[in-house]
Coordinates of C-alpha atoms and ligand atoms in Angstrom, one line a residue:
M55 CA -0.2 0.4 0.1
A56 CA 1.1 3.5 -1.1
T57 CA 2.0 5.2 2.1
M58 CA 3.4 9.4 2.8
D59 CA 5.8 9.0 5.7
V60 CA 5.3 11.5 8.7
P61 CA 7.5 14.2 8.6
E62 CA 10.4 14.8 11.2
P63 CA 10.1 14.9 13.9
P64 CA 7.8 12.4 15.3
W65 CA 7.1 11.3 18.7
S66 CA 10.3 11.9 20.0
L67 CA 8.7 16.0 20.7
H68 CA 7.2 14.3 23.6
L69 CA 9.8 13.1 25.2
P70 CA 11.3 14.0 28.2
E71 CA 14.9 15.8 28.2
G72 CA 17.2 13.7 28.2
Q73 CA 15.3 10.6 27.6
E74 CA 15.9 8.5 23.7
P75 CA 13.6 6.4 21.7
G76 CA 15.1 3.6 22.5
D77 CA 14.8 4.2 25.9
L78 CA 11.5 3.9 25.5
D79 CA 9.3 0.9 26.8
L80 CA 5.6 0.4 26.9
T81 CA 4.6 -2.8 28.2
T82 CA 6.5 -1.6 31.4
G83 CA 4.1 -3.5 34.1
G84 CA 3.2 -6.3 32.9
T85 CA -0.5 -5.4 32.5
L86 CA -2.4 -2.6 33.6
V87 CA -3.6 -4.8 36.9
H88 CA -0.1 -5.9 37.4
R89 CA 0.8 -2.3 37.8
W90 CA -1.8 -1.0 39.7
V91 CA -1.8 -3.9 42.6
D92 CA 2.0 -3.2 42.4
L93 CA 1.3 0.3 43.1
W94 CA -1.8 0.2 46.1
A95 CA 0.4 -2.7 47.9
R96 CA 3.4 -0.3 47.4
R97 CA 1.2 2.6 49.0
P98 CA -1.4 1.2 50.3
E99 CA -2.4 4.7 52.4
R100 CA -2.7 6.4 49.9
E101 CA -5.4 8.8 48.8
V102 CA -6.4 7.3 45.2
L103 CA -9.5 8.2 43.9
H104 CA -12.6 10.6 45.6
D105 CA -16.6 10.1 45.2
P106 CA -19.5 12.6 46.7
D107 CA -20.6 9.2 48.3
R108 CA -17.7 7.8 49.8
G109 CA -15.6 10.9 50.3
W110 CA -11.5 9.9 49.3
I111 CA -10.1 6.0 48.9
T112 CA -6.7 4.3 49.7
G113 CA -4.6 2.2 47.2
E114 CA -5.4 -0.9 50.2
V115 CA -9.3 -0.8 49.7
L116 CA -9.6 -0.2 46.0
E117 CA -7.2 -3.6 46.0
R118 CA -9.1 -5.6 49.1
E119 CA -12.3 -3.8 47.4
S120 CA -11.4 -5.0 44.0
G121 CA -10.6 -8.2 45.3
D122 CA -13.5 -9.0 46.9
K123 CA -15.6 -8.6 44.0
A124 CA -13.1 -10.8 41.4
R125 CA -14.1 -13.2 44.2
S126 CA -17.4 -13.0 44.0
L127 CA -18.0 -12.9 40.4
A128 CA -15.4 -16.0 40.5
A129 CA -18.4 -17.9 42.5
M130 CA -21.7 -16.8 40.3
G131 CA -19.2 -18.8 38.2
V132 CA -17.6 -15.6 35.6
G133 CA -14.9 -17.3 34.8
S134 CA -11.2 -15.4 32.6
G135 CA -12.4 -14.6 28.6
E136 CA -15.8 -14.2 29.3
R137 CA -17.9 -10.9 28.8
V138 CA -19.9 -9.0 31.9
L139 CA -22.1 -6.1 31.1
L140 CA -21.1 -3.2 32.8
G141 CA -23.0 0.4 33.6
G142 CA -23.3 2.9 35.7
S143 CA -22.2 7.1 36.9
A144 CA -18.8 7.7 37.9
G145 CA -17.4 6.4 41.2
V146 CA -15.5 4.4 43.3
D147 CA -18.5 1.8 43.2
L148 CA -18.2 1.2 39.3
V149 CA -14.3 1.1 39.1
T150 CA -13.2 -1.4 42.1
A151 CA -16.5 -3.5 39.7
H152 CA -14.0 -2.9 36.6
V153 CA -11.0 -3.4 37.8
A154 CA -12.5 -6.5 39.8
C155 CA -13.5 -8.2 35.9
L156 CA -10.0 -7.1 34.8
R157 CA -7.8 -9.4 37.5
L158 CA -10.9 -12.3 37.7
G159 CA -9.7 -11.9 33.5
A160 CA -13.2 -11.1 32.9
V161 CA -13.9 -8.9 29.3
V162 CA -15.5 -5.8 30.2
V163 CA -18.0 -4.3 28.2
P164 CA -18.7 -0.8 29.3
T165 CA -22.3 0.3 28.5
N166 CA -24.1 4.1 28.4
P167 CA -26.8 3.8 31.6
A168 CA -29.1 6.2 28.1
Y169 CA -29.4 3.3 25.7
R170 CA -32.2 2.3 25.4
E171 CA -33.7 -1.5 25.1
A172 CA -33.0 -1.9 21.1
E173 CA -29.4 -0.6 21.2
L174 CA -28.9 -3.2 24.6
A175 CA -30.5 -6.3 22.9
H176 CA -27.9 -5.9 20.0
L177 CA -24.9 -5.2 22.8
I178 CA -26.0 -8.6 24.5
G179 CA -26.7 -10.8 21.3
D180 CA -23.0 -10.1 20.2
A181 CA -21.1 -9.7 23.2
E182 CA -23.1 -13.0 24.8
P183 CA -21.8 -11.6 28.9
V184 CA -22.4 -13.9 31.5
L185 CA -23.6 -11.0 34.1
A186 CA -24.1 -7.6 34.1
L187 CA -23.5 -5.6 36.7
T188 CA -25.4 -1.8 37.5
D189 CA -26.5 0.4 40.1
D190 CA -28.6 2.3 37.7
P191 CA -32.4 1.6 38.5
R192 CA -33.4 2.0 34.2
T193 CA -30.6 0.0 33.2
V194 CA -32.0 -2.8 35.0
A195 CA -34.9 -2.6 33.5
R196 CA -34.1 -2.7 30.0
F197 CA -31.8 -5.3 31.2
G198 CA -34.2 -7.8 32.1
A199 CA -36.8 -6.0 29.3
A200 CA -33.7 -6.2 26.6
A201 CA -32.9 -10.0 27.7
P202 CA -34.8 -11.4 30.1
S203 CA -32.9 -14.4 30.5
L204 CA -29.3 -12.4 31.5
R205 CA -28.4 -12.1 35.5
V206 CA -28.3 -8.6 36.5
E207 CA -26.0 -7.6 39.7
P208 CA -25.5 -4.6 41.5
L209 CA -21.9 -2.8 41.6
H210 CA -21.9 -3.7 45.7
L211 CA -21.5 -8.3 44.5
G212 CA -23.5 -8.6 47.6
G213 CA -20.9 -6.4 49.5
E214 CA -18.9 -9.4 51.3
P215 CA -16.7 -11.5 49.5
H216 CA -17.7 -14.8 49.0
G217 CA -16.9 -18.3 47.2
P218 CA -13.6 -20.2 46.5
A219 CA -9.6 -19.0 46.4
V220 CA -8.9 -18.1 43.0
E221 CA -6.1 -17.1 41.5
L222 CA -6.0 -12.7 40.5
D223 CA -4.2 -11.1 38.0
A224 CA -2.7 -13.8 35.8
V225 CA -4.0 -12.9 32.6
G226 CA -1.3 -12.0 30.5
P227 CA -1.1 -9.0 27.8
G228 CA -2.2 -10.2 25.0
S229 CA -5.4 -11.4 26.6
P230 CA -8.9 -9.0 26.2
A231 CA -9.8 -6.9 28.4
L232 CA -12.2 -4.6 26.9
I233 CA -15.2 -4.6 24.7
G234 CA -15.5 -0.6 23.6
Y235 CA -18.7 -0.7 20.8
T236 CA -18.5 1.6 18.6
S237 CA -20.6 2.5 15.2
G238 CA -19.3 2.1 11.8
T239 CA -20.7 2.4 7.9
T240 CA -22.9 -1.2 9.0
G241 CA -25.3 0.9 11.2
R242 CA -25.2 -2.0 13.7
P243 CA -22.2 -1.2 16.8
K244 CA -19.3 -3.6 16.5
G245 CA -16.8 -4.3 19.2
A246 CA -13.2 -3.0 19.5
V247 CA -11.3 -5.8 21.3
L248 CA -8.2 -4.6 23.3
S249 CA -6.5 -6.3 25.5
H250 CA -4.8 -5.8 28.8
G251 CA -1.7 -4.9 26.4
N252 CA -3.1 -2.7 24.5
L253 CA -4.5 -1.0 27.2
L254 CA -1.5 -0.9 28.9
A255 CA 0.8 1.0 26.1
G256 CA -2.1 3.3 25.7
V257 CA -1.8 4.7 29.4
N258 CA 2.2 4.4 29.5
S259 CA 2.2 6.6 26.0
L260 CA 0.3 9.5 27.8
R261 CA 2.1 9.4 30.9
V262 CA 5.3 10.0 29.1
A263 CA 4.2 12.9 27.0
W264 CA 2.1 14.2 29.4
R265 CA 4.4 14.3 32.9
W266 CA 1.7 11.9 34.7
T267 CA 3.2 11.3 38.3
S268 CA 1.7 10.3 41.1
E269 CA 1.9 14.0 42.2
D270 CA -1.2 15.2 39.8
R271 CA -4.9 14.7 40.5
L272 CA -7.3 14.8 37.9
V273 CA -11.0 16.5 38.3
L274 CA -12.5 13.4 36.4
A275 CA -16.0 14.6 34.6
L276 CA -16.6 12.3 31.8
P277 CA -18.4 9.0 31.9
L278 CA -16.7 5.2 32.4
F279 CA -17.8 3.7 29.7
H280 CA -15.9 6.2 26.7
M281 CA -12.3 5.4 26.0
H282 CA -11.9 9.2 26.8
G283 CA -13.5 8.8 30.4
L284 CA -12.1 4.9 31.2
G285 CA -9.4 4.8 29.1
V286 CA -7.2 7.5 29.5
G287 CA -9.1 9.3 33.0
L288 CA -8.8 6.3 34.8
H289 CA -6.6 4.0 33.7
G290 CA -4.0 6.9 33.7
T291 CA -4.9 7.9 36.8
L292 CA -4.5 4.2 38.5
A293 CA -0.8 3.8 36.2
A294 CA 0.7 6.9 37.0
G295 CA -0.1 6.1 41.1
A296 CA -1.7 9.6 40.8
S297 CA -5.3 10.4 42.5
A298 CA -9.0 11.7 41.0
V299 CA -12.1 13.6 41.8
L300 CA -15.1 11.6 40.3
L301 CA -17.6 13.3 39.5
P302 CA -21.4 11.2 38.4
R303 CA -22.2 13.6 36.1
F304 CA -20.4 16.7 34.2
D305 CA -21.7 20.2 36.1
P306 CA -19.6 23.1 35.1
E307 CA -19.6 24.5 38.8
A308 CA -19.2 21.1 40.4
V309 CA -15.9 21.0 38.4
L310 CA -14.5 24.0 39.5
D311 CA -15.9 23.4 43.4
A312 CA -13.2 20.4 42.6
V313 CA -10.6 22.1 41.4
A314 CA -10.5 24.7 44.8
A315 CA -11.5 22.1 47.2
H316 CA -8.9 19.4 46.2
E317 CA -5.7 20.6 45.0
A318 CA -6.1 19.2 41.4
T319 CA -3.4 19.6 38.7
M320 CA -5.7 18.0 36.0
F321 CA -8.8 18.2 34.1
F322 CA -10.0 16.4 30.6
G323 CA -12.8 17.5 28.8
V324 CA -14.6 17.6 25.6
P325 CA -15.1 20.8 23.4
T326 CA -18.8 20.6 24.6
M327 CA -17.6 20.8 28.5
Y328 CA -15.2 23.6 27.4
N329 CA -18.0 25.7 26.0
R330 CA -20.2 25.0 29.7
L331 CA -17.3 26.0 31.3
V332 CA -15.9 29.6 29.9
E333 CA -19.5 30.3 30.7
S334 CA -19.6 29.8 34.5
A335 CA -17.9 33.7 36.7
R336 CA -15.2 31.0 38.1
A337 CA -13.7 29.9 34.6
G338 CA -10.5 31.3 36.3
L339 CA -10.1 28.6 38.4
L340 CA -9.0 26.8 35.7
G341 CA -5.8 28.5 35.6
R342 CA -4.7 27.1 39.1
L343 CA -3.7 23.5 36.6
R344 CA -1.0 22.0 35.5
L345 CA -2.3 20.4 32.0
V346 CA -6.0 21.4 30.2
V347 CA -7.0 18.7 27.8
S348 CA -9.7 18.3 24.8
G349 CA -10.2 16.1 22.8
S350 CA -13.2 13.7 21.4
A351 CA -14.2 16.1 18.7
P352 CA -12.4 19.7 17.0
L353 CA -11.7 22.5 19.6
P354 CA -12.3 25.4 18.0
A355 CA -9.2 27.4 17.4
A356 CA -11.4 30.5 18.9
M357 CA -12.1 28.1 21.8
H358 CA -8.7 27.9 22.5
R359 CA -7.8 30.8 22.5
R360 CA -11.5 32.5 24.7
I361 CA -9.9 29.7 27.5
E362 CA -6.3 31.3 27.0
E363 CA -7.9 34.7 27.9
L364 CA -10.2 33.7 30.4
T365 CA -7.5 31.1 32.7
G366 CA -4.2 31.8 31.4
Q367 CA -4.0 27.7 29.9
R368 CA -3.2 26.5 26.6
V369 CA -5.2 23.6 26.3
V370 CA -3.3 20.7 24.7
E371 CA -5.6 19.1 22.4
R372 CA -5.4 15.3 21.6
Y373 CA -6.7 12.9 19.1
G374 CA -8.3 9.2 20.2
M375 CA -10.2 6.9 19.3
T376 CA -12.1 3.6 20.8
E377 CA -10.0 1.3 18.7
T378 CA -6.4 3.0 19.2
I379 CA -7.1 4.7 22.6
M380 CA -4.5 7.6 21.9
L381 CA -3.1 8.3 18.8
A382 CA -1.8 12.3 19.0
S383 CA -1.6 15.1 21.3
N384 CA 0.1 18.3 21.7
P385 CA 3.1 18.6 23.8
V386 CA 3.5 19.7 27.3
D387 CA 6.5 21.0 26.3
G388 CA 6.9 22.7 23.5
D389 CA 4.1 24.5 21.4
R390 CA 1.0 23.7 21.5
R391 CA -1.2 24.7 18.2
A392 CA -4.8 25.2 18.1
G393 CA -6.5 23.4 15.6
T394 CA -3.9 21.0 14.9
V395 CA -4.3 17.7 17.0
G396 CA -0.1 17.3 17.8
V397 CA 2.6 15.4 17.0
A398 CA 2.4 11.0 17.0
L399 CA 1.9 10.3 20.6
P400 CA 5.1 8.0 22.2
G401 CA 5.6 4.4 20.9
V402 CA 3.0 5.6 18.1
D403 CA 2.8 5.3 14.1
L404 CA 1.0 7.1 12.2
R405 CA 0.6 7.9 8.2
L406 CA -1.4 9.1 5.7
E407 CA -2.9 7.4 2.9
E408 CA -1.7 8.5 -0.7
G409 CA -4.1 9.6 -2.8
T410 CA -6.4 9.8 -0.1
D411 CA -5.0 11.3 3.0
E412 CA -6.5 9.3 5.4
V413 CA -5.2 8.4 8.5
L414 CA -3.9 5.3 9.2
V415 CA -1.8 3.6 12.2
R416 CA 0.1 1.4 13.9
G417 CA 1.2 0.4 17.7
P418 CA 1.2 -1.4 20.6
N419 CA -2.0 0.9 21.7
V420 CA -3.9 -0.1 18.3
F421 CA -7.1 -3.0 19.2
G422 CA -6.1 -6.5 17.2
G423 CA -9.5 -6.1 15.8
Y424 CA -13.3 -6.1 16.1
W425 CA -15.5 -9.1 18.3
R426 CA -16.3 -11.9 15.8
R427 CA -16.3 -10.1 12.4
P428 CA -13.2 -11.1 10.9
D429 CA -15.4 -8.5 7.6
A430 CA -14.9 -5.6 9.2
D431 CA -11.3 -7.1 10.6
A432 CA -10.5 -7.2 6.8
E433 CA -12.0 -3.2 5.7
A434 CA -10.1 -1.8 8.5
F435 CA -6.7 -3.4 8.4
E436 CA -4.1 -3.2 5.5
S437 CA -0.9 -4.4 5.8
G438 CA -1.1 -4.3 9.8
W439 CA -2.2 -0.5 9.5
F440 CA -6.0 0.4 11.0
R441 CA -7.6 2.8 9.1
T442 CA -8.2 5.7 11.4
G443 CA -11.6 7.0 8.6
D444 CA -10.1 10.5 9.7
V445 CA -8.8 12.3 7.0
G446 CA -5.8 14.6 7.9
S447 CA -2.6 16.5 6.8
F448 CA 1.5 17.0 8.8
D449 CA 3.2 20.1 8.6
E450 CA 7.0 20.0 8.8
N451 CA 7.3 19.8 12.2
G452 CA 4.5 16.6 12.5
Y453 CA 1.8 18.3 13.5
L454 CA -1.8 16.1 12.7
T455 CA -4.6 18.2 11.0
L456 CA -7.5 16.6 11.0
V457 CA -9.6 17.8 7.9
G458 CA -12.1 15.4 7.2
R459 CA -14.0 11.8 7.5
A460 CA -13.3 9.6 5.6
K461 CA -16.4 8.2 7.3
E462 CA -19.9 8.9 8.0
L463 CA -19.7 10.1 11.3
I464 CA -21.4 12.9 13.6
I465 CA -19.7 13.9 16.7
T466 CA -22.4 15.9 18.8
G467 CA -20.6 16.9 22.2
G468 CA -18.1 13.9 22.1
Y469 CA -20.6 11.5 21.9
N470 CA -20.6 9.5 18.3
V471 CA -23.0 9.5 16.1
Y472 CA -22.9 6.8 12.7
P473 CA -26.6 8.0 10.3
R474 CA -26.9 4.7 9.6
E475 CA -27.5 3.6 13.0
V476 CA -30.2 6.2 13.0
E477 CA -31.6 5.8 9.3
D478 CA -32.3 2.3 10.1
V479 CA -34.8 3.1 13.1
L480 CA -35.9 6.3 11.3
R481 CA -36.7 4.7 8.0
S482 CA -38.7 2.0 10.0
F483 CA -42.1 4.3 11.2
P484 CA -44.8 4.0 9.3
G485 CA -45.3 6.6 6.2
V486 CA -41.3 6.9 5.8
S487 CA -40.0 6.2 2.9
E488 CA -36.2 7.6 2.8
V489 CA -33.9 9.0 5.6
A490 CA -30.5 10.6 5.0
V491 CA -29.5 11.9 8.6
V492 CA -26.5 14.5 8.7
G493 CA -24.8 16.9 11.4
I494 CA -24.9 20.0 10.9
P495 CA -22.8 22.6 13.0
S496 CA -23.8 23.6 16.1
E497 CA -21.9 26.0 18.2
E498 CA -22.9 24.6 21.4
W499 CA -22.7 20.2 20.7
G500 CA -19.7 21.3 17.2
E501 CA -22.4 19.3 15.5
E502 CA -26.1 18.5 15.7
V503 CA -28.2 15.0 14.3
C504 CA -30.4 16.3 11.5
A505 CA -32.4 13.8 9.4
H506 CA -33.7 14.8 5.9
I507 CA -37.2 13.0 5.7
V508 CA -38.6 11.9 2.7
T509 CA -42.2 10.1 2.9
E510 CA -44.6 7.8 0.9
A511 CA -46.7 9.5 -1.3
G512 CA -49.6 10.6 -0.1
A513 CA -48.7 9.6 3.3
H514 CA -48.3 11.7 6.5
V515 CA -45.6 11.9 8.9
D516 CA -45.5 14.0 12.2
H517 CA -42.3 15.0 13.0
G518 CA -43.3 15.2 17.2
E519 CA -44.4 11.5 16.7
L520 CA -40.9 10.2 14.5
R521 CA -38.9 11.5 17.1
E522 CA -40.7 10.2 19.5
Y523 CA -40.3 7.0 18.0
A524 CA -36.8 7.5 17.4
A525 CA -36.2 7.9 21.6
A526 CA -37.7 5.4 22.1
R527 CA -35.5 2.8 20.2
L528 CA -32.3 5.4 20.1
A529 CA -30.0 6.8 23.1
P530 CA -31.1 10.7 23.5
Y531 CA -28.0 11.8 21.9
K532 CA -28.6 10.1 18.7
V533 CA -32.1 11.2 18.5
P534 CA -32.1 14.2 15.4
R535 CA -32.8 17.7 17.2
H536 CA -34.2 18.5 13.5
Y537 CA -36.6 16.7 11.6
R538 CA -36.4 18.4 6.9
P539 CA -38.9 17.4 4.8
T540 CA -37.9 17.4 1.2
E541 CA -39.4 15.5 -1.7
A542 CA -36.3 13.7 -2.8
L543 CA -32.9 13.3 -1.8
P544 CA -29.5 14.8 -3.6
R545 CA -28.3 11.7 -5.3
N546 CA -25.4 11.0 -7.7
A547 CA -25.3 9.4 -11.1
L548 CA -24.7 6.0 -9.4
G549 CA -28.2 7.2 -7.2
K550 CA -25.2 7.2 -4.3
I551 CA -27.8 9.7 -1.5
Q552 CA -25.3 13.5 -1.8
K553 CA -24.2 14.2 2.0
H554 CA -22.6 17.0 1.7
R555 CA -25.9 18.5 -0.5
L556 CA -27.5 18.4 2.7
T557 CA -27.9 21.1 5.2
Ligands
MCA76 C1 -26.7 15.0 26.3 N1 -27.7 15.6 25.2 C2 -27.0 15.3 24.0 C3 -25.9 14.8 24.4 N2 -25.1 14.8 25.7 N3 -27.7 15.8 23.2 C4 -26.4 16.1 22.3 N4 -25.0 14.5 22.1 C5 -24.6 15.1 23.1 N5 -23.5 15.0 23.6 C6 -28.9 15.9 25.5 C7 -29.8 15.1 26.5 O1 -30.1 13.9 26.2 C8 -30.7 16.7 27.0 O2 -31.8 16.2 26.3 C9 -30.1 17.7 26.3 O3 -29.4 17.3 25.1 C10 -29.7 18.9 27.1 O4 -28.5 17.9 28.2 P1 -27.5 18.4 29.4 O5 -28.3 18.2 30.9 O6 -28.0 19.1 29.0 O7 -27.0 17.4 28.4 P2 -25.8 16.8 29.9 O8 -25.9 15.6 30.5 O9 -24.8 17.5 30.9 O10 -24.0 16.4 28.9 C11 -23.4 17.0 27.9 C12 -22.2 16.1 27.8 C13 -22.7 15.0 27.6 C14 -22.1 15.4 29.7 C15 -21.2 16.9 27.1 O11 -22.8 14.8 26.4 C16 -20.5 14.3 27.7 O12 -20.2 14.0 29.1 N6 -20.1 14.4 26.4 C17 -18.7 14.0 26.7 C18 -18.7 12.0 25.3 C19 -17.8 11.3 26.1 O13 -17.0 10.8 26.8 N7 -17.3 11.0 24.9 C20 -15.8 10.3 24.4 C21 -15.8 9.7 23.8 P3 -33.3 16.0 26.5 O14 -33.6 17.4 26.5 O15 -34.6 15.3 25.6 O16 -33.3 15.5 27.8 S1 -14.2 8.6 23.2 C22 -13.7 9.5 22.0 O17 -14.5 10.3 21.1 C23 -12.6 9.2 22.0 C24 -11.8 8.0 22.3 C25 -11.9 10.1 22.3 O18 -11.1 11.3 21.3 O19 -12.0 10.6 23.6
AMP77 P1 -14.6 7.0 19.0 O1 -15.4 6.2 18.2 O2 -15.9 7.0 19.6 O3 -13.5 6.1 19.3 O4 -14.4 8.3 18.0 C1 -13.0 8.4 17.6 C2 -13.4 10.0 16.4 O5 -13.8 10.5 17.6 C3 -11.7 9.7 15.6 O6 -11.9 8.3 14.6 C4 -12.8 11.1 15.5 O7 -13.2 11.4 14.1 C5 -13.0 12.1 16.5 N1 -12.0 12.7 17.5 C6 -11.4 12.2 18.4 N2 -10.7 13.5 18.9 C7 -10.6 14.4 18.4 C8 -9.9 15.9 17.7 N3 -9.8 16.3 19.1 N4 -10.3 16.4 17.4 C9 -11.0 16.1 16.0 N5 -11.9 15.1 16.4 C10 -11.4 14.0 17.2

C-alpha cells in the first residue's frame, strides 16, 4: 500500500529532556492490573479516588474491594475471557467492579445507561455476556426487557466476599480486557477488542507525553463508559499512581468546586464541556491546573484562544479513538497549536494514505480486531495498519490537522453518532420512505443530528411522533434534533445519496 511518511520530528518531541526514543518501553508493568496492584501494595495508605458518596479511597481499599468483588464474580461462575456488561455513573463502586473484572480476566463491556432496550439487545446478542453489573435502576429494567435471561447484579456484588480462593492478576498482555462498541458504516455497533497490553501501552504513552506523575490529581467528569473517561482518565490515573476526583455527571460549577477544594492539577474534557466552563464567572480557576486537555471532537481555535484569555491555559488538544486509545497530542513542553491535534504520541506510528490522506496508525496501543467480525477487520486493517477513517494533513513539524472524515460520523457533544444506525430506525416508521441523517454545525454541541425525510406518496409523517419513536429506540444524543421534509434526496449518477448537499 502506498503511504506517505510523517515528516520529522516524530513522537520524540513528546519525550522529556534526556530521554531517548530507544529508552521507551510501553509495556513496563506487564499489564495494567499488575501495575495498579503493585502500586497499591507499595503505597497502601495513599488516597487514590474520591467520589461524593464515599469520600477519599486509598489504594489498600481499592485492592481489597476489587479483590473481594473478583472472588464474588468467580463464585457466580464468571470465568476468564467471559464478558461482563458494566454500567452506571462514575464512582468508586463502578471502578472497583471494573477492576475486579480485569483482575479476574473477565472482559468488560462498558455500557451507556442511556442506551435503549433495542441498543442493549444488540450489544447483549453480540457480546454474549454472562453477567451485567449496574446500580442504575433504569438500566436494570432495560437489561431485563432486552434479555430476560441475563443475570443482573448490583455493583457492590453483595458486599461481602464469597466463594473459593481464585487466582487473580494472572492474565497476560495478549488477553482481551475490554470490548468498546462503536458503530461504523454498518449501522450495527461492533465491538473493538482491546487487550490488557493495548490498555497498558495506551496509558504508558500518555504518562510520558503528559508528564503524568503520582503528584497529579485529575478532576474526572467524563462518563466511564467511553475510552476518554475510562481508558485515559481512570486507567491513566491508576497507572500513574496519581489521584482523581470522580464526578457522577458533568456540571461546570462542580468541576470548578473540585478544582479548588482538592488542589487538582488536571482536567480532561470534550469541547462542549469547555463551552459551558467558559460561561462560568469562576472559569479562571482552571488557571490553577498544570494541564488542561481537550479531545473526542475538534476544539475550535476560537475556543482555544478564549480559554487562554480567561484562564491563562493553553489547552492541550489530543486525538483518540476507541480502537486505538490515544493517537496524537499537542506537546506539554513545546508549541501547543490551536486547530491541530499535535504530534503522534510516543510509540505510535501515524501515516497518511497516499491519494486519500486517510490517517493510518500502527502501534502497541492499537486493538487487534473486532469481536467476531472478520469482515470488519478485513476492511479496517491493511498490511498491519489500522484505518482511522479520519482524513488529515501533517505540517513540516509533524503536527496533524484533521481536515475531514472518510467515514460517515457525526460527533455531538463528544458522543459519536453513525447516521446509518439512526436512518435504520427512522426508516422503519410508518409513512417514511427515505431518510438521510447528517450533522449540522452547532456552537454548543459541535454538530447536531439532522434528519432529511422523504415520505411515501400520500402519507403524512408527524415529526413530533417520529422524534418520540426514535427516542424510544435510540439513546437521547442520537435522536435527531432537526427534521427536514424533502421531496427527494440528492443523488449522484450512480444513485448514491450526496450528503454534502444536505444542510
Ligand atoms: C446530552 N444530550 C446530548 C448530548 N449529551 N445531545 C446531543 N449530544 C450530546 N453529547 C441531550 C440530553 O439527553 C438532553 O436531552 C439535552 O441534550 C440536554 O442535556 P444536558 O443536561 O445539557 O447534557 P449533559 O447531560 O450535561 O451532557 C452534556 C455532556 C455529555 C456533559 C457534554 O454529552 C458528555 O458527557 N459528553 C462526553 C462524551 C464522551 O465522553 N465522549 C468520549 C467518547 P433532552 O433535553 O431531550 O432530555 S471516546 C472518544 O471519542 C475517543 C476515544 C476520544 O478521542 O476521546
Ligand atoms: P470513537 O469512535 O468514539 O472512539 O471516536 C473517535 C473519533 O473521534 C475519531 O476517529 C475522530 O474522528 C474523533 N476525534 C477524537 N478526538 C478528536 C479531536 N481532537 N479532533 C477531532 N476529532 C477527534
